[in-house]
PDB file of C-alpha atoms in Angstrom:
ATOM      1  CA  MET A   1      98.183  88.405  55.798  1.00 53.00           C
ATOM      2  CA  THR A   2     101.010  90.893  55.075  1.00 52.00           C
ATOM      3  CA  ARG A   3      98.485  93.585  54.503  1.00 52.00           C
ATOM      4  CA  LEU A   4      96.809  92.574  57.945  1.00 47.00           C
ATOM      5  CA  TRP A   5     100.029  93.129  59.685  1.00 49.00           C
ATOM      6  CA  LEU A   6     100.832  96.203  58.307  1.00 47.00           C
ATOM      7  CA  PHE A   7      97.265  97.609  59.229  1.00 44.00           C
ATOM      8  CA  VAL A   8      97.694  96.538  62.952  1.00 43.00           C
ATOM      9  CA  SER A   9     101.247  97.801  63.149  1.00 50.00           C
ATOM     10  CA  LEU A  10      99.803 101.267  61.896  1.00 44.00           C
ATOM     11  CA  LEU A  11      96.999 101.220  64.652  1.00 46.00           C
ATOM     12  CA  LEU A  12      99.654 100.542  67.286  1.00 46.00           C
ATOM     13  CA  VAL A  13     101.810 103.328  65.953  1.00 42.00           C
ATOM     14  CA  LEU A  14      98.791 105.818  65.704  1.00 45.00           C
ATOM     15  CA  ALA A  15      97.776 104.596  69.252  1.00 47.00           C
ATOM     16  CA  VAL A  16     100.986 105.586  71.216  1.00 44.00           C
ATOM     17  CA  PRO A  17     100.940 109.565  70.497  1.00 46.00           C
ATOM     18  CA  ALA A  18      97.192 109.479  70.949  1.00 42.00           C
ATOM     19  CA  HIS A  19      97.657 108.175  74.698  1.00 43.00           C
ATOM     20  CA  ALA A  20     100.784 110.371  75.333  1.00 46.00           C
ATOM     21  CA  ALA A  21      98.676 113.411  74.101  1.00 45.00           C
ATOM     22  CA  GLU A  22      96.288 112.933  76.866  1.00 51.00           C
ATOM     23  CA  PRO A  23      96.147 115.851  79.295  1.00 54.00           C
ATOM     24  CA  PHE A  24      97.581 115.335  82.674  1.00 54.00           C
ATOM     25  CA  ASP A  25      95.244 116.206  85.472  1.00 63.00           C
ATOM     26  CA  PRO A  26      96.949 117.949  88.470  1.00 60.00           C
ATOM     27  CA  PHE A  27      94.266 116.918  90.793  1.00 61.00           C
ATOM     28  CA  ASP A  28      95.434 113.129  90.265  1.00 70.00           C
ATOM     29  CA  ALA A  29      98.825 114.049  91.625  1.00 73.00           C
ATOM     30  CA  ALA A  30      97.188 115.812  94.856  1.00 83.00           C
ATOM     31  CA  GLY A  31      96.528 114.186  97.981  1.00 91.00           C
ATOM     32  CA  ILE A  32      97.971 112.704 101.274  1.00 91.00           C
ATOM     33  CA  ASP A  33     100.370 109.873 101.950  1.00 92.00           C
ATOM     34  CA  PRO A  34      99.830 109.199 105.622  1.00 83.00           C
ATOM     35  CA  ARG A  35     103.208 108.997 107.449  1.00 90.00           C
ATOM     36  CA  PRO A  36     102.539 109.123 111.242  1.00 89.00           C
ATOM     37  CA  GLY A  37     105.648 109.468 113.071  1.00 93.00           C
ATOM     38  CA  ALA A  38     107.615 111.478 110.148  1.00 95.00           C
ATOM     39  CA  GLN A  39     109.987 113.780 111.233  1.00 97.00           C
ATOM     40  CA  LEU A  40     109.332 117.463 109.967  1.00 97.00           C
ATOM     41  CA  PRO A  41     112.456 119.658 109.174  1.00 97.00           C
ATOM     42  CA  LEU A  42     112.597 122.237 111.974  1.00 97.00           C
ATOM     43  CA  ASP A  43     115.212 124.547 110.659  1.00 97.00           C
ATOM     44  CA  VAL A  44     113.911 125.591 107.310  1.00 97.00           C
ATOM     45  CA  PRO A  45     113.229 129.443 107.134  1.00 97.00           C
ATOM     46  CA  PHE A  46     109.867 130.668 106.900  1.00 98.00           C
ATOM     47  CA  THR A  47     108.639 134.515 107.134  1.00 98.00           C
ATOM     48  CA  ASN A  48     105.840 135.347 109.460  1.00 98.00           C
ATOM     49  CA  ASP A  49     103.063 137.978 108.773  1.00 97.00           C
ATOM     50  CA  ARG A  50     105.218 140.529 110.438  1.00 97.00           C
ATOM     51  CA  GLY A  51     107.989 140.088 108.019  1.00 97.00           C
ATOM     52  CA  GLU A  52     110.164 138.108 110.668  1.00 98.00           C
ATOM     53  CA  SER A  53     112.077 135.192 109.968  1.00 98.00           C
ATOM     54  CA  VAL A  54     111.175 132.030 111.995  1.00 98.00           C
ATOM     55  CA  THR A  55     111.510 128.252 112.020  1.00 98.00           C
ATOM     56  CA  LEU A  56     109.057 125.481 112.948  1.00 97.00           C
ATOM     57  CA  GLY A  57     111.306 124.530 115.693  1.00 97.00           C
ATOM     58  CA  GLU A  58     111.219 128.034 117.200  1.00 97.00           C
ATOM     59  CA  LEU A  59     107.627 128.097 116.983  1.00 98.00           C
ATOM     60  CA  LEU A  60     106.941 124.833 118.598  1.00 96.00           C
ATOM     61  CA  ASP A  61     109.076 125.700 121.481  1.00 94.00           C
ATOM     62  CA  GLY A  62     108.405 122.316 123.166  1.00 94.00           C
ATOM     63  CA  ARG A  63     104.559 122.337 122.619  1.00 95.00           C
ATOM     64  CA  PRO A  64     102.385 120.212 120.106  1.00 95.00           C
ATOM     65  CA  ALA A  65     100.872 122.080 117.255  1.00 96.00           C
ATOM     66  CA  VAL A  66      98.089 122.157 114.638  1.00 97.00           C
ATOM     67  CA  LEU A  67      99.655 122.592 111.299  1.00 97.00           C
ATOM     68  CA  VAL A  68      97.611 123.715 108.334  1.00 97.00           C
ATOM     69  CA  PRO A  69      99.037 123.358 104.760  1.00 97.00           C
ATOM     70  CA  VAL A  70      97.285 126.227 102.686  1.00 96.00           C
ATOM     71  CA  TYR A  71      97.818 129.074 100.414  1.00 94.00           C
ATOM     72  CA  PHE A  72      96.367 132.297 101.441  1.00 97.00           C
ATOM     73  CA  ASN A  73      94.886 133.367  98.000  1.00 95.00           C
ATOM     74  CA  CYS A  74      93.127 130.318  97.514  1.00 92.00           C
ATOM     75  CA  PRO A  75      89.775 131.063  95.978  1.00 90.00           C
ATOM     76  CA  ASN A  76      88.225 127.710  97.146  1.00 85.00           C
ATOM     77  CA  VAL A  77      88.662 125.657 100.307  1.00 90.00           C
ATOM     78  CA  CYS A  78      91.724 126.954 102.047  1.00 93.00           C
ATOM     79  CA  GLY A  79      89.618 130.018 103.608  1.00 93.00           C
ATOM     80  CA  ALA A  80      87.182 127.526 104.717  1.00 93.00           C
ATOM     81  CA  GLN A  81      89.592 125.152 106.106  1.00 93.00           C
ATOM     82  CA  LEU A  82      91.140 127.963 108.195  1.00 96.00           C
ATOM     83  CA  ALA A  83      87.400 129.191 109.293  1.00 95.00           C
ATOM     84  CA  SER A  84      86.522 125.767 110.191  1.00 94.00           C
ATOM     85  CA  LEU A  85      89.448 125.312 112.405  1.00 96.00           C
ATOM     86  CA  PHE A  86      88.995 128.427 114.190  1.00 96.00           C
ATOM     87  CA  ASN A  87      85.230 127.715 114.676  1.00 94.00           C
ATOM     88  CA  LEU A  88      86.409 124.590 116.714  1.00 94.00           C
ATOM     89  CA  LEU A  89      89.205 125.939 118.598  1.00 94.00           C
ATOM     90  CA  GLY A  90      86.948 127.734 120.998  1.00 89.00           C
ATOM     91  CA  ALA A  91      85.233 124.182 121.777  1.00 90.00           C
ATOM     92  CA  VAL A  92      88.722 122.693 122.656  1.00 91.00           C
ATOM     93  CA  PRO A  93      89.505 122.862 126.254  1.00 90.00           C
ATOM     94  CA  PHE A  94      93.015 123.622 125.990  1.00 92.00           C
ATOM     95  CA  ALA A  95      94.782 126.792 126.167  1.00 94.00           C
ATOM     96  CA  LEU A  96      96.049 128.227 122.812  1.00 96.00           C
ATOM     97  CA  GLY A  97      99.888 129.222 123.570  1.00 95.00           C
ATOM     98  CA  GLU A  98     100.193 127.274 126.631  1.00 94.00           C
ATOM     99  CA  ASP A  99      99.123 123.906 125.622  1.00 94.00           C
ATOM    100  CA  TYR A 100      99.464 124.043 121.829  1.00 96.00           C
ATOM    101  CA  VAL A 101     100.178 126.394 118.931  1.00 97.00           C
ATOM    102  CA  VAL A 102      98.619 126.752 115.365  1.00 98.00           C
ATOM    103  CA  ILE A 103     100.777 127.355 112.236  1.00 98.00           C
ATOM    104  CA  ALA A 104      99.551 127.810 108.784  1.00 98.00           C
ATOM    105  CA  TYR A 105     102.221 127.744 106.087  1.00 98.00           C
ATOM    106  CA  SER A 106     101.783 128.726 102.493  1.00 97.00           C
ATOM    107  CA  PHE A 107     103.100 126.350  99.881  1.00 96.00           C
ATOM    108  CA  ASP A 108     102.741 129.050  97.109  1.00 97.00           C
ATOM    109  CA  PRO A 109     106.208 130.768  97.125  1.00 97.00           C
ATOM    110  CA  ARG A 110     104.634 133.739  95.385  1.00 96.00           C
ATOM    111  CA  GLU A 111     102.697 134.794  98.512  1.00 98.00           C
ATOM    112  CA  THR A 112     104.218 137.423 100.715  1.00 97.00           C
ATOM    113  CA  PRO A 113     103.723 138.373 104.440  1.00 98.00           C
ATOM    114  CA  ALA A 114     101.198 140.968 103.124  1.00 98.00           C
ATOM    115  CA  ASP A 115      98.948 138.157 102.018  1.00 98.00           C
ATOM    116  CA  ALA A 116      99.321 136.203 105.407  1.00 98.00           C
ATOM    117  CA  ARG A 117      98.543 139.393 107.399  1.00 98.00           C
ATOM    118  CA  ALA A 118      95.241 139.809 105.074  1.00 97.00           C
ATOM    119  CA  GLU A 119      94.315 136.389 105.875  1.00 97.00           C
ATOM    120  CA  ARG A 120      94.759 137.077 109.618  1.00 97.00           C
ATOM    121  CA  ASP A 121      92.685 140.084 109.471  1.00 97.00           C
ATOM    122  CA  LYS A 122      89.778 138.164 107.638  1.00 96.00           C
ATOM    123  CA  LEU A 123      89.994 135.613 110.671  1.00 97.00           C
ATOM    124  CA  ALA A 124      90.151 138.358 113.176  1.00 97.00           C
ATOM    125  CA  ARG A 125      86.753 139.902 112.051  1.00 97.00           C
ATOM    126  CA  ARG A 126      85.154 136.772 113.548  1.00 96.00           C
ATOM    127  CA  TRP A 127      87.496 135.298 116.010  1.00 97.00           C
ATOM    128  CA  PRO A 128      89.630 138.411 117.214  1.00 97.00           C
ATOM    129  CA  ALA A 129      91.028 136.889 120.249  1.00 95.00           C
ATOM    130  CA  LEU A 130      92.133 133.722 118.538  1.00 96.00           C
ATOM    131  CA  ALA A 131      93.224 135.196 115.344  1.00 96.00           C
ATOM    132  CA  ASN A 132      95.330 137.879 117.065  1.00 96.00           C
ATOM    133  CA  SER A 133      96.739 135.486 119.518  1.00 97.00           C
ATOM    134  CA  ASP A 134     100.689 135.338 119.458  1.00 96.00           C
ATOM    135  CA  ALA A 135     100.390 131.593 119.424  1.00 97.00           C
ATOM    136  CA  VAL A 136      98.810 131.752 115.924  1.00 98.00           C
ATOM    137  CA  HIS A 137     101.571 131.740 112.918  1.00 98.00           C
ATOM    138  CA  LEU A 138     100.772 132.363 109.625  1.00 98.00           C
ATOM    139  CA  LEU A 139     103.912 131.667 107.317  1.00 98.00           C
ATOM    140  CA  THR A 140     105.098 132.268 103.756  1.00 98.00           C
ATOM    141  CA  GLY A 141     108.448 131.015 102.301  1.00 97.00           C
ATOM    142  CA  PRO A 142     110.509 129.895  99.667  1.00 97.00           C
ATOM    143  CA  GLU A 143     109.626 126.874  97.587  1.00 96.00           C
ATOM    144  CA  THR A 144     112.473 124.993  99.428  1.00 96.00           C
ATOM    145  CA  ALA A 145     110.977 125.473 102.969  1.00 97.00           C
ATOM    146  CA  SER A 146     107.266 124.627 101.868  1.00 97.00           C
ATOM    147  CA  ARG A 147     108.190 121.699  99.659  1.00 97.00           C
ATOM    148  CA  ALA A 148     110.558 120.436 102.473  1.00 97.00           C
ATOM    149  CA  VAL A 149     107.925 120.311 104.904  1.00 97.00           C
ATOM    150  CA  SER A 150     105.222 119.161 102.586  1.00 97.00           C
ATOM    151  CA  ASP A 151     107.195 116.382 101.522  1.00 97.00           C
ATOM    152  CA  ALA A 152     107.705 115.380 105.063  1.00 97.00           C
ATOM    153  CA  LEU A 153     104.056 115.247 105.926  1.00 95.00           C
ATOM    154  CA  GLY A 154     103.253 113.434 102.663  1.00 96.00           C
ATOM    155  CA  PHE A 155     101.046 116.334 101.493  1.00 95.00           C
ATOM    156  CA  ARG A 156     101.235 116.459  97.740  1.00 95.00           C
ATOM    157  CA  TYR A 157      99.986 119.495  95.566  1.00 93.00           C
ATOM    158  CA  ARG A 158     100.231 120.495  91.879  1.00 93.00           C
ATOM    159  CA  TRP A 159      99.891 123.804  90.339  1.00 90.00           C
ATOM    160  CA  ASP A 160      97.040 123.669  87.558  1.00 89.00           C
ATOM    161  CA  GLN A 161      98.176 125.922  84.783  1.00 89.00           C
ATOM    162  CA  ALA A 162      94.793 125.739  83.071  1.00 88.00           C
ATOM    163  CA  ILE A 163      92.716 127.196  85.804  1.00 88.00           C
ATOM    164  CA  GLN A 164      95.591 129.074  87.548  1.00 89.00           C
ATOM    165  CA  GLU A 165      94.987 127.263  90.915  1.00 91.00           C
ATOM    166  CA  TYR A 166      96.735 124.781  93.056  1.00 93.00           C
ATOM    167  CA  ALA A 167      95.416 121.261  93.149  1.00 91.00           C
ATOM    168  CA  HIS A 168      95.599 119.996  96.700  1.00 90.00           C
ATOM    169  CA  ALA A 169      93.716 118.213  99.497  1.00 89.00           C
ATOM    170  CA  SER A 170      91.976 119.820 102.384  1.00 91.00           C
ATOM    171  CA  ALA A 171      93.211 118.368 105.808  1.00 92.00           C
ATOM    172  CA  ILE A 172      95.058 119.830 109.141  1.00 94.00           C
ATOM    173  CA  ALA A 173      97.794 117.744 110.969  1.00 95.00           C
ATOM    174  CA  THR A 174      98.800 117.607 114.337  1.00 95.00           C
ATOM    175  CA  LEU A 175     102.685 117.578 115.540  1.00 96.00           C
ATOM    176  CA  SER A 176     104.371 116.458 118.585  1.00 95.00           C
ATOM    177  CA  PRO A 177     106.480 118.917 120.403  1.00 95.00           C
ATOM    178  CA  ASP A 178     109.664 117.683 118.771  1.00 95.00           C
ATOM    179  CA  GLY A 179     107.986 118.028 115.352  1.00 96.00           C
ATOM    180  CA  ARG A 180     106.775 114.713 114.461  1.00 95.00           C
ATOM    181  CA  LEU A 181     103.518 114.126 112.347  1.00 95.00           C
ATOM    182  CA  VAL A 182     100.998 112.468 114.699  1.00 92.00           C
ATOM    183  CA  GLN A 183      97.581 112.479 113.043  1.00 90.00           C
ATOM    184  CA  TRP A 184      95.855 113.987 109.880  1.00 92.00           C
ATOM    185  CA  LEU A 185      92.178 115.363 110.093  1.00 91.00           C
ATOM    186  CA  TYR A 186      90.640 115.411 106.775  1.00 90.00           C
ATOM    187  CA  GLY A 187      88.239 117.584 105.024  1.00 86.00           C
ATOM    188  CA  LEU A 188      86.043 120.108 106.766  1.00 86.00           C
ATOM    189  CA  GLY A 189      83.799 117.907 108.720  1.00 84.00           C
ATOM    190  CA  TYR A 190      85.967 116.941 111.883  1.00 87.00           C
ATOM    191  CA  GLN A 191      84.246 117.634 115.090  1.00 89.00           C
ATOM    192  CA  PRO A 192      85.535 119.416 118.260  1.00 89.00           C
ATOM    193  CA  ASN A 193      86.179 115.960 119.946  1.00 87.00           C
ATOM    194  CA  ASP A 194      88.504 114.954 116.872  1.00 87.00           C
ATOM    195  CA  LEU A 195      90.370 117.913 117.374  1.00 90.00           C
ATOM    196  CA  ARG A 196      90.695 117.383 121.109  1.00 88.00           C
ATOM    197  CA  LEU A 197      91.770 113.939 120.682  1.00 87.00           C
ATOM    198  CA  ALA A 198      94.283 114.677 118.058  1.00 88.00           C
ATOM    199  CA  LEU A 199      95.769 117.423 120.360  1.00 91.00           C
ATOM    200  CA  THR A 200      95.756 114.986 123.451  1.00 88.00           C
ATOM    201  CA  ASP A 201      97.647 112.452 121.368  1.00 87.00           C
ATOM    202  CA  ALA A 202     100.026 114.937 120.223  1.00 88.00           C
ATOM    203  CA  GLY A 203     100.802 116.133 123.668  1.00 79.00           C
ATOM    204  CA  GLU A 204     102.266 112.919 124.634  1.00 70.00           C
ATOM    205  CA  GLY A 205     100.609 112.787 127.975  1.00 51.00           C
ATOM    206  CA  GLN A 206     101.494 116.666 128.424  1.00 47.00           C
ATOM    207  CA  VAL A 207      98.220 118.061 127.242  1.00 43.00           C
ATOM    208  CA  GLY A 208      95.006 117.571 128.888  1.00 40.00           C
ATOM    209  CA  ASP A 209      93.746 116.121 132.462  1.00 39.00           C
ATOM    210  CA  PHE A 210      93.386 112.568 133.422  1.00 37.00           C
ATOM    211  CA  ALA A 211      89.983 112.524 131.795  1.00 42.00           C
ATOM    212  CA  ASP A 212      91.259 113.365 128.491  1.00 40.00           C
ATOM    213  CA  GLN A 213      93.863 110.822 128.743  1.00 40.00           C
ATOM    214  CA  LEU A 214      91.063 108.281 129.779  1.00 40.00           C
ATOM    215  CA  LEU A 215      88.850 109.415 126.689  1.00 40.00           C
ATOM    216  CA  LEU A 216      91.719 108.753 124.450  1.00 38.00           C
ATOM    217  CA  LEU A 217      91.727 105.164 125.683  1.00 41.00           C
ATOM    218  CA  CYS A 218      88.201 104.767 124.457  1.00 42.00           C
ATOM    219  CA  TYR A 219      88.883 106.138 120.983  1.00 43.00           C
ATOM    220  CA  HIS A 220      90.811 104.727 118.109  1.00 43.00           C
ATOM    221  CA  TYR A 221      92.382 106.724 115.506  1.00 43.00           C
ATOM    222  CA  ASN A 222      91.150 105.666 112.017  1.00 49.00           C
ATOM    223  CA  PRO A 223      93.746 106.791 109.285  1.00 53.00           C
ATOM    224  CA  ARG A 224      91.276 105.927 106.598  1.00 55.00           C
ATOM    225  CA  THR A 225      88.552 108.509 107.708  1.00 53.00           C
ATOM    226  CA  GLY A 226      91.218 110.899 109.518  1.00 49.00           C
ATOM    227  CA  GLY A 227      89.024 110.636 112.751  1.00 53.00           C
ATOM    228  CA  TYR A 228      88.432 108.883 115.865  1.00 47.00           C
ATOM    229  CA  ASP A 229      86.255 105.873 116.341  1.00 52.00           C
ATOM    230  CA  ASN A 230      84.646 104.944 119.686  1.00 51.00           C
ATOM    231  CA  TRP A 231      86.231 101.625 120.416  1.00 43.00           C
ATOM    232  CA  VAL A 232      84.137 101.324 123.637  1.00 40.00           C
ATOM    233  CA  ILE A 233      80.860 101.672 121.465  1.00 38.00           C
ATOM    234  CA  GLY A 234      82.367  99.410 118.960  1.00 43.00           C
ATOM    235  CA  ALA A 235      83.169  96.775 121.455  1.00 40.00           C
ATOM    236  CA  LEU A 236      79.633  97.041 123.276  1.00 35.00           C
ATOM    237  CA  GLN A 237      77.944  96.669 119.808  1.00 44.00           C
ATOM    238  CA  ILE A 238      80.002  93.734 118.851  1.00 44.00           C
ATOM    239  CA  GLY A 239      79.356  92.267 122.352  1.00 50.00           C
ATOM    240  CA  GLY A 240      75.828  93.068 122.230  1.00 48.00           C
ATOM    241  CA  THR A 241      75.440  91.166 118.817  1.00 50.00           C
ATOM    242  CA  GLY A 242      77.300  88.103 120.313  1.00 50.00           C
ATOM    243  CA  THR A 243      74.966  88.138 123.330  1.00 51.00           C
ATOM    244  CA  ALA A 244      71.913  88.367 121.029  1.00 49.00           C
ATOM    245  CA  ALA A 245      73.139  85.495 119.082  1.00 52.00           C
ATOM    246  CA  ALA A 246      74.172  83.262 121.900  1.00 52.00           C
ATOM    247  CA  LEU A 247      70.544  84.107 123.502  1.00 56.00           C
ATOM    248  CA  LEU A 248      68.814  83.069 120.074  1.00 59.00           C
ATOM    249  CA  GLY A 249      70.931  79.866 120.026  1.00 60.00           C
ATOM    250  CA  PHE A 250      70.028  79.047 123.630  1.00 57.00           C
ATOM    251  CA  ILE A 251      66.132  79.404 122.910  1.00 60.00           C
ATOM    252  CA  GLY A 252      66.465  77.532 119.753  1.00 59.00           C
ATOM    253  CA  LEU A 253      68.283  74.588 121.484  1.00 62.00           C
ATOM    254  CA  SER A 254      65.660  74.702 124.207  1.00 60.00           C
ATOM    255  CA  LEU A 255      62.889  74.318 121.872  1.00 59.00           C
ATOM    256  CA  TRP A 256      64.628  71.629 119.894  1.00 55.00           C
ATOM    257  CA  ARG A 257      65.021  69.730 123.108  1.00 64.00           C
ATOM    258  CA  GLU A 258      61.345  70.255 124.290  1.00 61.00           C
ATOM    259  CA  ARG A 259      60.172  69.121 120.741  1.00 64.00           C
ATOM    260  CA  LYS A 260      62.292  65.951 120.987  1.00 62.00           C
ATOM    261  CA  GLN A 261      60.986  64.857 124.580  1.00 64.00           C
ATOM    262  CA  ARG A 262      57.607  65.446 123.285  1.00 63.00           C
ATOM    263  CA  GLU A 263      58.220  63.047 120.234  1.00 60.00           C
ATOM    264  CA  GLY A 264      59.714  60.577 122.574  1.00 60.00           C
ATOM    265  CA  GLY A 265      56.717  60.553 124.849  1.00 57.00           C
ATOM    266  CA  ASP A 266      54.226  60.220 122.140  1.00 57.00           C
ATOM    267  CA  GLY A 267      56.427  57.117 120.789  1.00 52.00           C
ATOM    268  CA  ARG A 268      55.956  55.281 124.186  1.00 48.00           C
TER     269      ARG A 268
END
């Protein structure tokens, strides 16, 4: 028995360092914690692609915003994220600069205004009017600034030393005019209608006409998918299913009564 306990104890001792030696995967630490209504720090200093010091509060200037956390030298999804956004902006019936602004900030503190300018130049090759708009802001800044904004958003990212890249999620956020998080749109598959509704929602009644506000009533934001579900269609589907079930029940009851009447007549 003593030898058995010694053997078990040895296995436990050996198991601890083996478990502790398992490599940490930065992608496990990346993601988004939805925090609707979270207030972003509006006074932390960033630098725009012209080398000027700016804050989020100055850039919002009382307007809602599309906010994009990226890093401009990302070899994977960040470029596609910005391209997807700019591809949809032309389909949104709101005026860039008048109704909303676009802000992309880098969470890589090593990046410079030159990196942001290079990204703007790439976007301008396909969308010159949008990319060169004064309402599009590409920002870099110190770790203290990007970390403060990302933490407020619930946007988690981590440097992966093994592949020399950042592990992070792909999404855009909309902000209210006073800098509160309104919605997230996840991935690259959101549609123009999702972006339109997200901006209408963020505009707090100041963006979009009556039809846009009415359309927003017909859709419900789904935080699990990062998109808008058609509440009216869902209600009609549920109502249609209920109507069909009631009709089938009525038909079944009528047939049952008819059969009972026949059986009663045969008995007489």
